[in-house]
Amino acid sequence: WGNNSSGQCDVPATLKDAVAIAAGGYHGLAVTAAGAVVAWGADDYDQATVPAGLTNAMGVAAGTWHSLALRANGTVVAWGDNGFGQTSVPAGLGNVVALAAGGNHSLALKADGTVVAWGENTDAEGNVAGQSVVPLGLSGVVAIAAGEYHSLAVKADGTILAWGDNSQWQCDI
């Protein structure tokens, strides 16, 4: 449901056995029980064109124009728009257990409770926002999320940390 201007609400009728989903700006992603990634909606930057050979997926995340998949072996595959480096997965990144995608930035939660971020680091006006700069010493994280220009982490003790653009008080916790 919602705005379907790019087919982002037209879930493929053939999609069965979904175990994970993600909603991007104008596209959707799903992971099947068999570990396949299915994408639909806008494909302006190939964000809905799943890379050949992508198998064994267990999670997905979708930004405005980019997509991420988490493989069962803890590695990340990224595709779509890379204008801000949001699909340039850091070399050696592994042991990932969760992903999040903001407008033009990406986050990975590692099994050791640390967070890795890459991609855009400015707001809509081009001012430095910091959404891709993980707070120094951040550890003990159990969940992550990303907004258009900000990032969130839930720590094991239940506290939430937010960083990035705060123009709409989205980081005031």
XYZ file of N, CA and C in Angstrom:
519
model
N 0.829 -1.180 0.000
C 0.000 0.000 0.000
C 0.873 1.243 0.000
N 0.275 2.371 -0.303
C 1.015 3.625 -0.372
C 1.166 4.097 -1.799
N 2.020 5.070 -2.010
C 2.283 5.601 -3.342
C 2.901 4.497 -4.192
N 2.312 4.235 -5.334
C 2.793 3.159 -6.204
C 3.288 3.708 -7.536
N 3.833 4.928 -7.525
C 4.250 5.595 -8.756
C 5.321 4.844 -9.532
N 6.089 3.995 -8.870
C 7.159 3.250 -9.538
C 6.974 1.744 -9.431
N 5.781 1.316 -9.068
C 5.526 -0.115 -8.933
C 6.046 -0.706 -7.637
N 6.409 0.150 -6.687
C 6.970 -0.342 -5.434
C 5.966 -1.099 -4.570
N 4.689 -0.985 -4.872
C 3.660 -1.732 -4.143
C 3.184 -2.964 -4.906
N 3.744 -3.199 -6.072
C 3.362 -4.349 -6.897
C 4.255 -5.543 -6.578
N 4.002 -6.160 -5.434
C 4.789 -7.329 -5.035
C 4.577 -8.422 -6.084
N 5.644 -9.008 -6.597
C 5.492 -10.031 -7.621
C 4.593 -11.185 -7.146
N 3.638 -11.563 -7.980
C 2.718 -12.649 -7.628
C 3.453 -13.968 -7.438
N 4.598 -14.098 -8.043
C 5.371 -15.336 -7.944
C 6.204 -15.422 -6.665
N 6.279 -14.336 -5.895
C 7.075 -14.334 -4.667
C 6.382 -15.174 -3.605
N 7.046 -16.213 -3.175
C 6.519 -17.115 -2.143
C 7.603 -17.360 -1.102
N 7.188 -17.748 0.072
C 8.102 -18.148 1.145
C 9.079 -17.052 1.550
N 8.621 -15.802 1.608
C 9.484 -14.699 2.034
C 9.797 -14.829 3.523
N 11.053 -14.557 3.871
C 11.482 -14.605 5.269
C 12.043 -13.271 5.751
N 12.296 -12.345 4.819
C 12.795 -11.016 5.168
C 12.386 -10.049 4.063
N 12.141 -8.786 4.446
C 11.722 -7.769 3.482
C 12.391 -6.437 3.802
N 12.391 -5.546 2.808
C 12.878 -4.183 3.005
C 12.174 -3.275 2.010
N 11.919 -2.044 2.424
C 11.286 -1.046 1.566
C 12.259 0.094 1.333
N 12.561 0.353 0.059
C 13.428 1.469 -0.302
C 12.593 2.669 -0.672
N 13.230 3.679 -1.221
C 12.515 4.874 -1.621
C 11.435 4.577 -2.646
N 11.780 3.760 -3.632
C 10.848 3.471 -4.715
C 10.936 2.019 -5.162
N 11.439 1.142 -4.322
C 11.547 -0.272 -4.664
C 11.412 -1.121 -3.406
N 11.169 -2.407 -3.611
C 11.064 -3.347 -2.511
C 11.987 -4.520 -2.724
N 12.347 -5.164 -1.629
C 13.211 -6.342 -1.657
C 12.637 -7.405 -0.735
N 12.882 -8.654 -1.083
C 12.508 -9.767 -0.220
C 13.557 -10.853 -0.335
N 13.661 -11.634 0.727
C 14.501 -12.829 0.732
C 13.576 -14.018 0.890
N 13.769 -15.042 0.076
C 12.961 -16.257 0.178
C 13.632 -17.240 1.135
N 12.870 -18.236 1.551
C 13.404 -19.266 2.435
C 14.591 -19.986 1.804
N 14.655 -20.004 0.479
C 15.771 -20.640 -0.230
C 16.999 -19.735 -0.329
N 16.917 -18.493 0.198
C 18.053 -17.579 0.175
C 18.178 -16.737 -1.075
N 17.124 -16.724 -1.892
C 17.131 -15.885 -3.099
C 16.622 -14.484 -2.752
N 17.121 -13.482 -3.454
C 16.645 -12.106 -3.289
C 15.753 -11.782 -4.478
N 14.585 -11.204 -4.181
C 13.630 -10.772 -5.199
C 13.459 -9.265 -5.039
N 13.453 -8.529 -6.142
C 13.315 -7.077 -6.105
C 12.252 -6.634 -7.102
N 11.600 -5.497 -6.812
C 10.586 -4.947 -7.705
C 10.505 -3.438 -7.504
N 9.849 -2.774 -8.421
C 9.682 -1.323 -8.344
C 10.682 -0.602 -9.229
N 10.959 0.651 -8.881
C 11.860 1.485 -9.679
C 13.225 0.826 -9.811
N 13.813 1.002 -10.988
C 15.117 0.398 -11.253
C 16.036 1.413 -11.928
N 15.847 2.696 -11.607
C 16.604 3.781 -12.230
C 18.112 3.605 -12.130
N 18.582 3.062 -11.023
C 20.016 2.874 -10.779
C 20.347 1.393 -10.623
N 19.514 0.531 -11.186
C 19.663 -0.926 -11.071
C 19.479 -1.426 -9.646
N 18.828 -0.642 -8.800
C 18.604 -1.059 -7.428
C 17.638 -2.237 -7.327
N 16.848 -2.475 -8.372
C 15.937 -3.617 -8.384
C 16.429 -4.711 -9.333
N 17.676 -4.616 -9.757
C 18.301 -5.655 -10.580
C 19.249 -6.431 -9.681
N 18.783 -7.561 -9.189
C 19.567 -8.365 -8.258
C 20.809 -8.895 -8.984
N 21.985 -8.713 -8.387
C 23.212 -9.190 -9.041
C 23.181 -10.696 -9.313
N 23.659 -11.076 -10.470
C 23.749 -12.494 -10.818
C 24.648 -13.188 -9.798
N 24.266 -14.368 -9.399
C 25.072 -15.135 -8.467
C 24.824 -14.832 -7.004
N 23.931 -13.903 -6.703
C 23.625 -13.606 -5.301
C 22.766 -14.739 -4.748
N 23.337 -15.529 -3.872
C 22.643 -16.659 -3.249
C 22.884 -16.638 -1.751
N 22.194 -17.495 -1.053
C 22.377 -17.665 0.394
C 22.148 -16.381 1.173
N 21.197 -15.577 0.730
C 20.870 -14.342 1.456
C 20.017 -14.679 2.672
N 20.166 -13.869 3.699
C 19.344 -14.029 4.900
C 18.726 -12.705 5.354
N 19.125 -11.620 4.729
C 18.567 -10.322 5.070
C 18.798 -9.333 3.943
N 17.979 -8.270 3.935
C 18.101 -7.210 2.945
C 17.835 -5.867 3.603
N 18.332 -4.818 2.956
C 18.044 -3.444 3.361
C 17.969 -2.624 2.083
N 17.133 -1.594 2.090
C 16.929 -0.792 0.887
C 16.990 0.688 1.231
N 17.830 1.414 0.497
C 17.911 2.856 0.627
C 17.043 3.506 -0.436
N 17.244 4.781 -0.653
C 16.439 5.455 -1.663
C 16.652 4.837 -3.032
N 17.915 4.680 -3.442
C 18.233 4.148 -4.767
C 19.268 3.040 -4.712
N 19.465 2.415 -3.565
C 20.430 1.318 -3.472
C 19.875 0.179 -2.630
N 20.507 -0.981 -2.800
C 20.057 -2.190 -2.115
C 21.249 -2.918 -1.506
N 20.977 -3.611 -0.401
C 21.983 -4.396 0.303
C 21.423 -5.773 0.602
N 22.264 -6.775 0.549
C 21.874 -8.121 0.965
C 22.941 -8.665 1.901
N 22.490 -9.361 2.923
C 23.368 -10.031 3.875
C 23.350 -11.516 3.567
N 24.516 -12.053 3.268
C 24.637 -13.489 3.010
C 24.798 -14.248 4.327
N 24.437 -15.506 4.304
C 24.518 -16.352 5.492
C 25.944 -16.453 6.032
N 26.949 -16.220 5.187
C 28.338 -16.289 5.646
C 28.820 -14.976 6.269
N 27.912 -14.005 6.451
C 28.259 -12.742 7.105
C 28.859 -11.691 6.200
N 28.800 -11.907 4.885
C 29.297 -10.899 3.952
C 28.136 -10.099 3.377
N 28.454 -8.958 2.788
C 27.454 -8.023 2.275
C 27.627 -7.847 0.776
N 26.501 -7.835 0.064
C 26.483 -7.522 -1.364
C 25.658 -6.247 -1.511
N 26.154 -5.287 -2.282
C 25.452 -4.020 -2.473
C 25.364 -3.699 -3.954
N 24.241 -3.066 -4.357
C 24.064 -2.682 -5.754
C 23.136 -1.488 -5.842
N 23.109 -0.856 -7.003
C 22.292 0.333 -7.216
C 23.160 1.583 -7.255
N 22.560 2.725 -6.929
C 23.256 4.004 -6.984
C 24.441 4.009 -6.025
N 25.569 4.502 -6.505
C 26.767 4.596 -5.680
C 27.328 6.014 -5.689
N 26.463 7.002 -5.915
C 26.893 8.392 -5.997
C 27.563 8.917 -4.745
N 27.301 8.300 -3.602
C 27.906 8.726 -2.343
C 28.746 7.613 -1.723
N 28.993 6.556 -2.486
C 29.763 5.431 -1.959
C 28.925 4.458 -1.149
N 27.609 4.577 -1.222
C 26.728 3.739 -0.401
C 26.717 2.265 -0.794
N 27.196 1.941 -2.001
C 27.312 0.527 -2.371
C 28.767 0.064 -2.403
N 29.681 0.896 -1.968
C 31.100 0.519 -1.882
C 31.349 -0.114 -0.518
N 31.040 -1.396 -0.417
C 31.194 -2.121 0.844
C 32.665 -2.070 1.254
N 32.940 -1.675 2.504
C 34.339 -1.594 2.947
C 35.070 -2.926 2.766
N 36.284 -2.849 2.281
C 37.101 -4.040 2.076
C 37.249 -4.809 3.381
N 37.118 -6.115 3.303
C 37.300 -6.965 4.478
C 36.109 -7.034 5.413
N 35.018 -6.335 5.097
C 33.859 -6.378 5.989
C 33.283 -7.789 6.010
N 33.176 -8.351 7.177
C 32.624 -9.693 7.346
C 32.047 -9.833 8.733
N 31.543 -11.008 9.027
C 30.960 -11.293 10.337
C 29.777 -10.367 10.632
N 29.053 -9.990 9.577
C 27.905 -9.089 9.693
C 26.659 -9.901 10.052
N 25.831 -9.349 10.946
C 24.601 -10.033 11.360
C 23.338 -9.249 11.005
N 23.479 -7.966 10.657
C 22.311 -7.151 10.290
C 22.757 -5.968 9.446
N 21.823 -5.476 8.623
C 22.080 -4.337 7.745
C 20.990 -3.287 7.904
N 21.321 -2.056 7.576
C 20.344 -0.976 7.466
C 20.804 -0.052 6.352
N 19.850 0.523 5.644
C 20.172 1.452 4.558
C 19.392 2.741 4.752
N 20.115 3.856 4.763
C 19.477 5.161 4.809
C 19.270 5.663 3.395
N 19.026 6.938 3.259
C 18.834 7.497 1.935
C 19.984 7.167 1.013
N 21.177 7.557 1.402
C 22.379 7.308 0.606
C 23.535 6.832 1.470
N 23.232 6.150 2.561
C 24.289 5.568 3.384
C 23.873 4.176 3.831
N 24.858 3.407 4.279
C 24.627 2.017 4.649
C 25.275 1.720 5.993
N 24.649 0.807 6.738
C 25.159 0.389 8.045
C 25.223 -1.130 8.102
N 26.220 -1.638 8.798
C 26.332 -3.071 9.055
C 26.589 -3.267 10.543
N 25.869 -4.202 11.140
C 26.093 -4.592 12.531
C 26.887 -5.889 12.512
N 28.015 -5.879 13.187
C 28.863 -7.058 13.240
C 28.517 -7.901 14.472
N 28.869 -9.173 14.425
C 28.556 -10.101 15.516
C 29.167 -9.669 16.844
N 30.243 -8.896 16.797
C 30.873 -8.438 18.037
C 30.206 -7.204 18.637
N 29.079 -6.760 18.039
C 28.341 -5.623 18.580
C 28.837 -4.267 18.126
N 29.717 -4.244 17.144
C 30.187 -2.967 16.600
C 29.451 -2.665 15.298
N 29.501 -1.400 14.882
C 28.790 -0.935 13.688
C 29.801 -0.357 12.706
N 29.585 -0.658 11.431
C 30.376 -0.086 10.349
C 29.411 0.700 9.471
N 29.811 1.902 9.055
C 28.956 2.751 8.220
C 29.753 3.271 7.032
N 29.058 3.480 5.909
C 29.694 4.041 4.720
C 28.633 4.735 3.870
N 29.092 5.642 3.023
C 28.188 6.365 2.136
C 28.081 7.831 2.500
N 26.955 8.429 2.142
C 26.755 9.872 2.323
C 26.925 10.290 3.771
N 27.486 11.473 3.942
C 27.711 12.014 5.272
C 27.236 13.456 5.374
N 26.361 13.875 4.432
C 25.842 15.243 4.433
C 24.313 15.212 4.462
N 23.719 16.373 4.718
C 22.266 16.485 4.701
C 21.788 16.976 3.331
N 20.503 17.273 3.217
C 19.914 17.680 1.937
C 20.524 18.969 1.385
N 21.041 19.813 2.264
C 21.653 21.078 1.832
C 23.150 20.948 1.599
N 23.715 19.772 1.802
C 25.141 19.568 1.605
C 25.987 19.846 2.829
N 25.338 20.112 3.968
C 26.070 20.336 5.213
C 26.473 18.990 5.816
N 27.617 18.935 6.458
C 28.040 17.701 7.111
C 27.011 17.326 8.171
N 26.505 16.103 8.074
C 25.507 15.624 9.026
C 26.071 14.556 9.947
N 26.941 13.692 9.429
C 27.592 12.700 10.276
C 26.914 11.344 10.361
N 25.933 11.073 9.505
C 25.225 9.796 9.595
C 26.103 8.588 9.301
N 27.223 8.795 8.634
C 28.144 7.698 8.323
C 29.377 7.687 9.216
N 29.356 8.479 10.263
C 30.461 8.501 11.215
C 29.972 7.858 12.506
N 30.339 6.598 12.690
C 29.907 5.860 13.880
C 30.544 6.507 15.110
N 29.735 6.781 16.141
C 30.291 7.390 17.353
C 31.453 6.566 17.918
N 32.512 7.255 18.277
C 33.709 6.631 18.817
C 33.358 5.762 20.023
N 33.843 4.547 20.024
C 33.629 3.656 21.159
C 32.286 2.942 21.186
N 31.452 3.138 20.169
C 30.148 2.476 20.160
C 30.350 0.960 20.109
N 29.766 0.264 21.093
C 29.873 -1.191 21.152
C 28.640 -1.728 21.870
N 28.510 -3.017 21.899
C 27.371 -3.627 22.574
C 26.059 -3.401 21.844
N 26.125 -3.203 20.530
C 24.928 -2.927 19.733
C 24.245 -4.244 19.359
N 22.907 -4.241 19.427
C 22.130 -5.437 19.079
C 21.186 -5.204 17.911
N 20.968 -3.935 17.525
C 20.089 -3.625 16.396
C 20.460 -2.264 15.830
N 20.223 -2.095 14.516
C 20.518 -0.828 13.846
C 19.364 -0.438 12.936
N 19.289 0.852 12.637
C 18.308 1.386 11.685
C 18.905 2.650 11.083
N 18.386 3.012 9.911
C 18.889 4.210 9.244
C 17.731 4.989 8.650
N 17.769 6.305 8.811
C 16.813 7.189 8.171
C 17.481 7.863 6.984
N 16.816 8.829 6.427
C 17.354 9.521 5.258
C 18.744 10.088 5.530
N 18.904 10.777 6.657
C 20.174 11.426 6.978
C 20.636 11.166 8.414
N 20.126 10.126 9.046
C 20.572 9.808 10.402
C 20.611 8.297 10.604
N 21.269 7.879 11.694
C 21.450 6.469 11.999
C 21.100 6.216 13.455
N 20.684 4.979 13.746
C 20.287 4.591 15.094
C 20.915 3.261 15.471
N 21.178 3.087 16.756
C 21.666 1.824 17.282
C 20.988 1.553 18.618
N 20.602 0.306 18.821
C 20.081 -0.144 20.114
C 21.188 -0.952 20.764
N 21.521 -0.592 22.000
C 22.558 -1.313 22.728
C 21.935 -2.430 23.558
N 22.753 -3.367 23.973
C 22.288 -4.530 24.733
C 21.559 -4.128 26.016
N 21.896 -2.972 26.575
C 21.229 -2.525 27.808
C 19.905 -1.816 27.533
N 19.479 -1.779 26.250
C 18.198 -1.176 25.886
C 18.263 0.302 25.562
N 19.421 0.912 25.698
C 19.540 2.326 25.349
C 19.662 2.479 23.837
N 19.245 3.632 23.359
C 19.299 3.936 21.931
C 20.227 5.121 21.731
N 21.053 5.009 20.705
C 21.955 6.090 20.347
C 21.617 6.523 18.931
N 21.529 7.819 18.687
C 21.237 8.357 17.363
C 22.325 9.342 16.972
N 22.674 9.346 15.674
C 23.660 10.297 15.174
C 23.322 10.682 13.750
N 23.839 11.828 13.339
C 23.577 12.346 12.001
C 22.782 13.637 12.058
N 22.054 13.918 10.992
C 21.274 15.154 10.892
C 20.205 15.198 11.985
N 20.111 16.314 12.670
C 19.141 16.480 13.754
C 18.233 17.680 13.483
N 18.068 18.072 12.216
C 17.292 19.271 11.888
C 15.813 19.142 12.251
N 15.331 17.924 12.355
C 13.929 17.705 12.741
C 13.862 16.993 14.100
N 14.908 17.101 14.905
C 15.024 16.526 16.239
C 14.996 14.993 16.226
N 15.354 14.394 15.073
C 15.326 12.950 14.944
C 16.411 12.243 15.750
N 17.386 12.984 16.232
C 18.436 12.391 17.053
C 18.297 12.760 18.530
N 17.226 13.453 18.896
C 16.982 13.816 20.291
C 16.255 12.676 20.982
N 17.007 11.898 21.722
C 16.411 10.741 22.400
C 16.326 11.027 23.874
